């Protein structure tokens, strides 16, 4: 694939990793999508499209706590929605129910 070649040539391309991850997600290959999207997230932790796609792919894989974390990060960094997270401290990792009710 051209996108795979692109991220091999330019591994610091957050957008390349996001596009490759979204392609895998569209093909219902969420494990591969998550790997690519996480790599892009490492490069640019504020890429809103990557955060949202990570939340969706983790949800598809029933990986609930990471899904909630990524979706919360998306809310916290999105100009239109960050007001919903202001003043609300994230619960401890093991408090899944509290996470679920906040998102």
mmCIF file of C-alpha atoms in Angstrom, residues 7 10-22 32-54:
data_model
loop_
_atom_site.group_PDB
_atom_site.id
_atom_site.type_symbol
_atom_site.label_atom_id
_atom_site.label_comp_id
_atom_site.label_asym_id
_atom_site.label_seq_id
_atom_site.Cartn_x
_atom_site.Cartn_y
_atom_site.Cartn_z
ATOM 1 C CA UNK A 7 4.922 5.942 6.932
ATOM 2 C CA UNK A 10 8.322 9.316 7.040
ATOM 3 C CA UNK A 11 7.639 7.620 10.407
ATOM 4 C CA UNK A 12 7.071 11.010 12.076
ATOM 5 C CA UNK A 13 4.011 11.691 9.913
ATOM 6 C CA UNK A 14 1.095 11.755 12.317
ATOM 7 C CA UNK A 15 -1.270 12.272 9.411
ATOM 8 C CA UNK A 16 0.172 9.296 7.502
ATOM 9 C CA UNK A 17 -0.317 7.027 10.517
ATOM 10 C CA UNK A 18 -3.851 8.361 11.007
ATOM 11 C CA UNK A 19 -4.807 7.757 7.385
ATOM 12 C CA UNK A 20 -3.343 4.245 7.446
ATOM 13 C CA UNK A 21 -5.147 3.525 10.714
ATOM 14 C CA UNK A 22 -8.440 4.764 9.330
ATOM 15 C CA UNK A 32 -3.994 -2.988 12.918
ATOM 16 C CA UNK A 33 -5.890 0.302 12.988
ATOM 17 C CA UNK A 34 -5.155 0.741 16.692
ATOM 18 C CA UNK A 35 -1.448 0.044 16.165
ATOM 19 C CA UNK A 36 -1.205 2.690 13.432
ATOM 20 C CA UNK A 37 -3.339 5.231 15.253
ATOM 21 C CA UNK A 38 -1.317 4.803 18.452
ATOM 22 C CA UNK A 39 1.880 5.388 16.500
ATOM 23 C CA UNK A 40 0.398 8.580 15.087
ATOM 24 C CA UNK A 41 -0.757 9.572 18.575
ATOM 25 C CA UNK A 42 2.825 9.195 19.837
ATOM 26 C CA UNK A 43 3.949 11.635 17.147
ATOM 27 C CA UNK A 44 1.096 14.122 17.698
ATOM 28 C CA UNK A 45 -0.922 13.541 20.880
ATOM 29 C CA UNK A 46 -3.316 16.388 19.972
ATOM 30 C CA UNK A 47 -4.503 15.103 16.588
ATOM 31 C CA UNK A 48 -8.257 15.101 17.180
ATOM 32 C CA UNK A 49 -9.035 12.817 14.251
ATOM 33 C CA UNK A 50 -6.591 10.219 15.594
ATOM 34 C CA UNK A 51 -7.992 10.444 19.128
ATOM 35 C CA UNK A 52 -11.547 9.937 17.921
ATOM 36 C CA UNK A 53 -10.563 7.060 15.618
ATOM 37 C CA UNK A 54 -8.632 5.429 18.478
#
